[in-house]
Amino acid sequence: MAVPAVLSTRSTPWRHLYRSLVRECTYLPDPVAMDYMRDYVRSSFRENISEARIRGITQIKEFHLHRRGRKLLSLLHRANEGYLKALEKVLLLAYGRIGKRRYFLMRPLLPPQTVIQTFDDNWQPPSALMTLLKSQSNQRTVTELGMRPVIKSFEPPIPKENIWGRPIPYKRRVNIRRRWYRLLIDSCLPILPGQDWGVLHDLATGKGPWTLPKRRKTLAVSQPTTFLTPEFLVHGPAKGPTFEMYSRGRPHNITRRLMEKLWRKVCALTPTMVWDEPRDRWAIQWGMIDAPRRISAHKLDREKGIALFEGVDPRTGQTSHVNRAAG
């Protein structure tokens, strides 16, 4: 995507930042995260470019936009290097557990924006949202992971009387309901589209195919032929290797086993929700976090098994005196 002159003529290297972001997106070890982060980068640049063409963009705003892009690039780069916190955050963003996509996935659970909510005494929250939140509160795994705020009450905490023993004013009751409703929305973990849920479930259970994207080879940096470099003359000799780079974690080799552990965690935070016609209610199912148990097909040799208990008295369970002396 070509960067227009309104951004490219300034000192900020927008084209280099855009290409670096898209390149890091193609290295992500998750198919859904790869597509989502690439679309997110493209849409963000297009929105900023359109705003710059129509309204113009100030130097300060351009600085903040570029800093936000560099932070995203750092997050993607650390995720591709195998830093677990960064990789987990990218997966949570891609599957809508946090960030912009979570609010987009919340739309089917909320009333249309054209409906004006008065939060008066006759107001009721959406039934689908309340059903999902009650199911979420019963999931111990979701509570232990602490991904979203915990709902302590499924009714607006409106006291019967104020400190003077008088009824609560109408305006205060409305404000309490509004704040409580915002807390509900902030606490909810929405459902995923069926296609993304299927991909996530297959990857978490080890059924889906997966290959690690290949990274582009970096060019080798030529070493200086002399140690009398300008940096050496100004700053002196460089210090030896330290653990500073591992203060925020260490990189891991991205393998299928490592990814399945992260996929299971994301899957445990992702519900499915369908309408059960016979029972006339919502049927909600949450993902799993425990690793699937693999039954070993290896059989123990009978003779080796008997040899393990050779010399043991079957009545007392103690070894014979002959074996003790031999030992």
Tab-separated table of C-alpha atoms in Angstrom:
chain	number	residue	atom	x	y	z
A	1	MET	CA	0.000	0.000	0.000
A	2	ALA	CA	1.465	3.305	-1.054
A	3	VAL	CA	1.691	5.943	1.655
A	4	PRO	CA	0.333	9.337	0.476
A	5	ALA	CA	2.449	12.449	0.391
A	6	VAL	CA	0.660	13.911	3.405
A	7	LEU	CA	2.488	11.346	5.570
A	8	SER	CA	5.474	10.258	3.502
A	9	THR	CA	6.946	13.738	3.022
A	10	ARG	CA	7.583	14.173	6.724
A	11	SER	CA	10.500	12.811	8.656
A	12	THR	CA	8.531	9.880	10.105
A	13	PRO	CA	9.347	6.699	8.084
A	14	TRP	CA	5.763	5.505	7.646
A	15	ARG	CA	6.434	3.207	4.696
A	16	HIS	CA	9.206	1.387	6.536
A	17	LEU	CA	6.988	0.970	9.614
A	18	TYR	CA	4.068	-0.357	7.565
A	19	ARG	CA	6.176	-2.926	5.739
A	20	SER	CA	7.785	-4.065	8.982
A	21	LEU	CA	4.381	-4.552	10.616
A	22	VAL	CA	2.975	-6.557	7.716
A	23	ARG	CA	6.137	-8.667	7.583
A	24	GLU	CA	5.908	-9.527	11.277
A	25	CYS	CA	2.231	-10.442	10.839
A	26	THR	CA	3.142	-13.063	8.252
A	27	TYR	CA	5.483	-14.751	10.755
A	28	LEU	CA	2.845	-15.252	13.470
A	29	PRO	CA	2.435	-18.955	14.361
A	30	ASP	CA	-1.380	-18.844	14.350
A	31	PRO	CA	-3.540	-18.633	11.201
A	32	VAL	CA	-6.313	-16.543	12.788
A	33	ALA	CA	-3.820	-14.160	14.424
A	34	MET	CA	-1.936	-13.813	11.150
A	35	ASP	CA	-5.031	-12.734	9.207
A	36	TYR	CA	-6.497	-10.567	11.970
A	37	MET	CA	-3.319	-8.624	12.781
A	38	ARG	CA	-2.583	-8.039	9.080
A	39	ASP	CA	-6.115	-6.701	8.517
A	40	TYR	CA	-5.831	-4.611	11.680
A	41	VAL	CA	-2.606	-2.987	10.476
A	42	ARG	CA	-4.024	-2.264	7.033
A	43	SER	CA	-7.293	-0.819	8.303
A	44	SER	CA	-5.472	1.365	10.858
A	45	PHE	CA	-3.203	2.851	8.207
A	46	ARG	CA	-6.128	3.438	5.863
A	47	GLU	CA	-8.155	5.223	8.548
A	48	ASN	CA	-5.240	7.473	9.480
A	49	ILE	CA	-4.466	8.206	5.840
A	50	SER	CA	-8.101	9.145	5.142
A	51	GLU	CA	-8.174	11.425	8.171
A	52	ALA	CA	-4.887	13.021	7.127
A	53	ARG	CA	-6.222	13.732	3.644
A	54	ILE	CA	-9.540	15.198	4.828
A	55	ARG	CA	-8.713	17.000	8.061
A	56	GLY	CA	-4.944	17.072	8.080
A	57	ILE	CA	-2.741	15.750	10.859
A	58	THR	CA	-0.672	17.646	13.376
A	59	GLN	CA	2.942	16.920	14.189
A	60	ILE	CA	2.044	15.847	17.726
A	61	LYS	CA	-0.642	13.409	16.591
A	62	GLU	CA	1.676	11.974	13.968
A	63	PHE	CA	4.265	11.386	16.682
A	64	HIS	CA	1.754	9.535	18.870
A	65	LEU	CA	0.516	7.443	15.945
A	66	HIS	CA	4.040	6.449	15.034
A	67	ARG	CA	4.830	5.560	18.639
A	68	ARG	CA	1.750	3.362	18.801
A	69	GLY	CA	2.867	1.645	15.608
A	70	ARG	CA	6.327	1.027	17.037
A	71	LYS	CA	4.790	-0.502	20.168
A	72	LEU	CA	2.706	-2.840	18.027
A	73	LEU	CA	5.786	-3.756	16.001
A	74	SER	CA	7.683	-4.530	19.203
A	75	LEU	CA	4.804	-6.726	20.414
A	76	LEU	CA	4.663	-8.693	17.150
A	77	HIS	CA	8.433	-9.077	17.014
A	78	ARG	CA	8.621	-10.372	20.594
A	79	ALA	CA	5.755	-12.771	19.902
A	80	ASN	CA	7.576	-14.187	16.884
A	81	GLU	CA	10.747	-14.490	18.947
A	82	GLY	CA	8.927	-16.768	21.393
A	83	TYR	CA	8.271	-14.471	24.362
A	84	LEU	CA	5.254	-16.087	26.024
A	85	LYS	CA	3.544	-12.940	27.347
A	86	ALA	CA	3.714	-11.205	23.980
A	87	LEU	CA	2.595	-14.323	22.100
A	88	GLU	CA	-0.306	-14.866	24.483
A	89	LYS	CA	-1.402	-11.233	24.125
A	90	VAL	CA	-1.422	-11.501	20.341
A	91	LEU	CA	-3.603	-14.615	20.546
A	92	LEU	CA	-5.994	-12.922	22.972
A	93	LEU	CA	-6.275	-9.944	20.618
A	94	ALA	CA	-6.855	-12.142	17.583
A	95	TYR	CA	-9.540	-14.306	19.200
A	96	GLY	CA	-11.377	-11.344	20.715
A	97	ARG	CA	-10.661	-11.946	24.395
A	98	ILE	CA	-9.228	-8.431	24.745
A	99	GLY	CA	-8.892	-5.359	22.562
A	100	LYS	CA	-10.892	-3.997	19.664
A	101	ARG	CA	-12.282	-7.288	18.394
A	102	ARG	CA	-13.842	-8.104	21.772
A	103	TYR	CA	-16.090	-5.045	21.484
A	104	PHE	CA	-16.957	-6.022	17.908
A	105	LEU	CA	-17.955	-9.545	19.022
A	106	MET	CA	-20.100	-8.063	21.793
A	107	ARG	CA	-22.516	-6.460	19.316
A	108	PRO	CA	-24.817	-9.509	18.858
A	109	LEU	CA	-25.339	-9.628	22.638
A	110	LEU	CA	-26.295	-5.960	22.935
A	111	PRO	CA	-29.330	-4.043	21.656
A	112	PRO	CA	-28.895	-2.009	18.450
A	113	GLN	CA	-27.354	1.416	18.777
A	114	THR	CA	-30.605	2.969	17.546
A	115	VAL	CA	-32.371	1.775	20.717
A	116	ILE	CA	-32.154	4.416	23.407
A	117	GLN	CA	-31.597	2.952	26.839
A	118	THR	CA	-33.119	5.051	29.590
A	119	PHE	CA	-32.052	2.813	32.515
A	120	ASP	CA	-35.303	3.624	34.282
A	121	ASP	CA	-37.080	1.362	36.761
A	122	ASN	CA	-38.535	-0.795	33.957
A	123	TRP	CA	-35.192	-1.329	32.206
A	124	GLN	CA	-33.806	-4.852	31.925
A	125	PRO	CA	-30.414	-5.968	30.541
A	126	PRO	CA	-30.367	-8.246	27.467
A	127	SER	CA	-31.276	-11.821	28.359
A	128	ALA	CA	-28.560	-13.368	26.175
A	129	LEU	CA	-25.900	-11.244	27.866
A	130	MET	CA	-27.081	-12.209	31.345
A	131	THR	CA	-27.217	-15.907	30.454
A	132	LEU	CA	-23.665	-15.822	29.146
A	133	LEU	CA	-22.386	-13.923	32.187
A	134	LYS	CA	-24.023	-16.340	34.630
A	135	SER	CA	-22.428	-19.246	32.799
A	136	GLN	CA	-19.098	-17.413	32.829
A	137	SER	CA	-19.284	-16.867	36.587
A	138	ASN	CA	-19.656	-20.635	37.113
A	139	GLN	CA	-16.427	-21.386	35.246
A	140	ARG	CA	-13.657	-21.672	37.812
A	141	THR	CA	-10.979	-21.606	35.114
A	142	VAL	CA	-12.172	-18.221	33.833
A	143	THR	CA	-12.193	-16.818	37.359
A	144	GLU	CA	-8.719	-18.157	38.174
A	145	LEU	CA	-7.190	-16.725	35.013
A	146	GLY	CA	-8.527	-13.284	35.956
A	147	MET	CA	-8.883	-12.105	32.382
A	148	ARG	CA	-11.962	-9.946	32.974
A	149	PRO	CA	-13.471	-8.272	36.090
A	150	VAL	CA	-15.619	-10.569	38.213
A	151	ILE	CA	-19.338	-9.862	38.443
A	152	LYS	CA	-20.306	-9.920	42.120
A	153	SER	CA	-24.014	-9.245	41.679
A	154	PHE	CA	-26.445	-9.885	38.830
A	155	GLU	CA	-28.744	-7.135	40.027
A	156	PRO	CA	-27.972	-3.402	40.111
A	157	PRO	CA	-26.694	-2.593	43.633
A	158	ILE	CA	-29.390	-0.037	44.399
A	159	PRO	CA	-29.846	0.510	48.142
A	160	LYS	CA	-33.336	0.850	49.514
A	161	GLU	CA	-32.624	4.056	51.396
A	162	ASN	CA	-29.918	6.691	51.510
A	163	ILE	CA	-27.960	7.715	54.607
A	164	TRP	CA	-30.848	9.966	55.701
A	165	GLY	CA	-33.365	7.106	55.539
A	166	ARG	CA	-35.083	8.501	52.450
A	167	PRO	CA	-35.864	6.693	49.154
A	168	ILE	CA	-33.123	6.704	46.534
A	169	PRO	CA	-33.709	9.505	43.973
A	170	TYR	CA	-34.617	8.525	40.430
A	171	LYS	CA	-31.491	10.088	38.893
A	172	ARG	CA	-29.217	8.151	41.228
A	173	ARG	CA	-30.987	4.875	40.412
A	174	VAL	CA	-30.447	5.541	36.704
A	175	ASN	CA	-26.732	6.247	37.214
A	176	ILE	CA	-26.279	3.081	39.282
A	177	ARG	CA	-27.880	0.979	36.552
A	178	ARG	CA	-25.748	2.644	33.870
A	179	ARG	CA	-22.482	1.982	35.738
A	180	TRP	CA	-23.544	-1.577	36.523
A	181	TYR	CA	-24.388	-2.217	32.854
A	182	ARG	CA	-20.979	-0.939	31.767
A	183	LEU	CA	-19.381	-3.349	34.226
A	184	LEU	CA	-21.356	-6.214	32.672
A	185	ILE	CA	-20.094	-5.346	29.201
A	186	ASP	CA	-16.516	-4.977	30.427
A	187	SER	CA	-16.640	-8.359	32.181
A	188	CYS	CA	-18.124	-10.423	29.362
A	189	LEU	CA	-16.107	-12.841	27.215
A	190	PRO	CA	-18.082	-12.967	23.937
A	191	ILE	CA	-18.512	-15.916	21.625
A	192	LEU	CA	-16.428	-16.448	18.487
A	193	PRO	CA	-17.686	-16.977	14.944
A	194	GLY	CA	-18.088	-20.650	14.136
A	195	GLN	CA	-15.187	-20.766	11.683
A	196	ASP	CA	-12.662	-19.248	14.094
A	197	TRP	CA	-13.941	-21.409	16.948
A	198	GLY	CA	-13.443	-24.534	14.853
A	199	VAL	CA	-9.883	-23.566	13.986
A	200	LEU	CA	-9.060	-22.769	17.614
A	201	HIS	CA	-10.605	-25.997	18.941
A	202	ASP	CA	-8.806	-28.164	16.377
A	203	LEU	CA	-5.483	-26.505	17.132
A	204	ALA	CA	-5.975	-26.810	20.898
A	205	THR	CA	-6.854	-30.506	20.672
A	206	GLY	CA	-4.055	-31.295	18.228
A	207	LYS	CA	-6.402	-32.278	15.392
A	208	GLY	CA	-5.798	-29.346	13.077
A	209	PRO	CA	-2.765	-29.091	10.772
A	210	TRP	CA	-0.124	-26.562	11.736
A	211	THR	CA	3.216	-25.477	10.366
A	212	LEU	CA	5.500	-22.745	11.639
A	213	PRO	CA	5.888	-19.933	9.066
A	214	LYS	CA	9.407	-19.554	7.753
A	215	ARG	CA	11.179	-16.320	8.527
A	216	ARG	CA	13.149	-14.415	5.972
A	217	LYS	CA	16.873	-14.811	6.381
A	218	THR	CA	18.609	-11.737	7.722
A	219	LEU	CA	21.726	-10.444	6.092
A	220	ALA	CA	24.942	-11.094	7.956
A	221	VAL	CA	26.518	-7.993	9.443
A	222	SER	CA	30.174	-7.608	8.552
A	223	GLN	CA	32.428	-7.366	11.574
A	224	PRO	CA	34.861	-4.447	11.774
A	225	THR	CA	38.454	-5.307	11.011
A	226	THR	CA	39.700	-3.128	13.854
A	227	PHE	CA	38.533	-2.522	17.397
A	228	LEU	CA	39.362	1.183	17.181
A	229	THR	CA	35.831	2.165	16.198
A	230	PRO	CA	34.305	5.572	17.007
A	231	GLU	CA	32.068	3.892	19.621
A	232	PHE	CA	35.096	2.355	21.310
A	233	LEU	CA	37.005	5.640	21.355
A	234	VAL	CA	34.035	7.584	22.770
A	235	HIS	CA	32.364	5.096	25.157
A	236	GLY	CA	35.211	2.708	25.879
A	237	PRO	CA	35.000	-1.102	25.774
A	238	ALA	CA	31.530	-2.633	25.789
A	239	LYS	CA	30.459	-4.610	28.839
A	240	GLY	CA	30.119	-8.356	28.678
A	241	PRO	CA	26.868	-10.282	28.249
A	242	THR	CA	24.289	-9.849	31.014
A	243	PHE	CA	20.766	-11.076	31.782
A	244	GLU	CA	19.214	-7.654	31.122
A	245	MET	CA	17.545	-8.844	27.933
A	246	TYR	CA	15.805	-11.641	29.883
A	247	SER	CA	14.425	-9.393	32.639
A	248	ARG	CA	10.975	-9.496	30.991
A	249	GLY	CA	11.099	-13.163	30.086
A	250	ARG	CA	13.135	-15.211	27.699
A	251	PRO	CA	12.468	-16.361	24.152
A	252	HIS	CA	11.282	-19.920	23.561
A	253	ASN	CA	11.458	-22.159	20.556
A	254	ILE	CA	7.986	-22.040	19.034
A	255	THR	CA	6.865	-25.655	18.777
A	256	ARG	CA	3.497	-27.358	18.445
A	257	ARG	CA	3.596	-28.351	22.104
A	258	LEU	CA	4.179	-24.754	23.207
A	259	MET	CA	1.413	-23.430	20.981
A	260	GLU	CA	-1.090	-26.051	22.130
A	261	LYS	CA	-0.599	-24.882	25.715
A	262	LEU	CA	-1.459	-21.308	24.706
A	263	TRP	CA	-4.335	-22.408	22.469
A	264	ARG	CA	-5.888	-24.397	25.312
A	265	LYS	CA	-5.753	-21.345	27.555
A	266	VAL	CA	-7.440	-19.156	24.948
A	267	CYS	CA	-9.957	-21.923	24.242
A	268	ALA	CA	-10.864	-22.076	27.939
A	269	LEU	CA	-11.798	-18.377	27.726
A	270	THR	CA	-13.940	-18.824	24.610
A	271	PRO	CA	-17.565	-20.050	24.822
A	272	THR	CA	-19.972	-21.317	22.204
A	273	MET	CA	-23.603	-20.283	22.437
A	274	VAL	CA	-26.518	-21.799	20.475
A	275	TRP	CA	-30.260	-21.743	20.984
A	276	ASP	CA	-31.674	-25.047	22.239
A	277	GLU	CA	-35.121	-25.381	20.663
A	278	PRO	CA	-36.428	-28.346	22.719
A	279	ARG	CA	-35.470	-26.739	26.031
A	280	ASP	CA	-36.234	-23.181	24.869
A	281	ARG	CA	-33.018	-21.719	26.270
A	282	TRP	CA	-29.420	-20.890	25.403
A	283	ALA	CA	-26.922	-23.770	25.417
A	284	ILE	CA	-23.437	-22.571	26.355
A	285	GLN	CA	-20.270	-24.623	26.252
A	286	TRP	CA	-16.778	-23.490	27.253
A	287	GLY	CA	-13.465	-24.671	25.908
A	288	MET	CA	-10.965	-26.820	27.728
A	289	ILE	CA	-7.636	-25.975	29.320
A	290	ASP	CA	-6.331	-29.384	30.441
A	291	ALA	CA	-4.105	-31.232	28.017
A	292	PRO	CA	-5.762	-34.238	26.396
A	293	ARG	CA	-4.647	-37.454	28.004
A	294	ARG	CA	-2.701	-39.674	25.675
A	295	ILE	CA	-2.886	-43.367	26.540
A	296	SER	CA	0.462	-45.019	26.007
A	297	ALA	CA	0.431	-48.079	23.779
A	298	HIS	CA	3.719	-49.388	25.229
A	299	LYS	CA	3.390	-52.717	27.043
A	300	LEU	CA	5.745	-53.895	29.777
A	301	ASP	CA	7.634	-57.092	29.150
A	302	ARG	CA	6.336	-59.808	31.511
A	303	GLU	CA	9.795	-61.199	32.265
A	304	LYS	CA	11.175	-57.747	33.095
A	305	GLY	CA	8.203	-57.092	35.341
A	306	ILE	CA	8.787	-60.317	37.282
A	307	ALA	CA	12.496	-59.497	37.592
A	308	LEU	CA	11.638	-56.252	39.382
A	309	PHE	CA	10.098	-58.232	42.266
A	310	GLU	CA	12.570	-61.074	42.332
A	311	GLY	CA	13.492	-62.037	45.889
A	312	VAL	CA	10.490	-60.285	47.465
A	313	ASP	CA	8.444	-62.361	49.932
A	314	PRO	CA	4.840	-62.222	48.663
A	315	ARG	CA	3.470	-62.550	52.222
A	316	THR	CA	5.479	-59.838	53.973
A	317	GLY	CA	6.592	-57.703	51.045
A	318	GLN	CA	10.202	-57.773	52.297
A	319	THR	CA	13.301	-58.969	50.485
A	320	SER	CA	14.828	-62.299	51.508
A	321	HIS	CA	18.016	-62.565	53.584
A	322	VAL	CA	19.828	-64.004	50.606
A	323	ASN	CA	19.248	-60.908	48.516
A	324	ARG	CA	20.140	-58.661	51.450
A	325	ALA	CA	23.439	-60.433	51.904
A	326	ALA	CA	24.137	-60.330	48.200
A	327	GLY	CA	23.440	-56.633	48.209
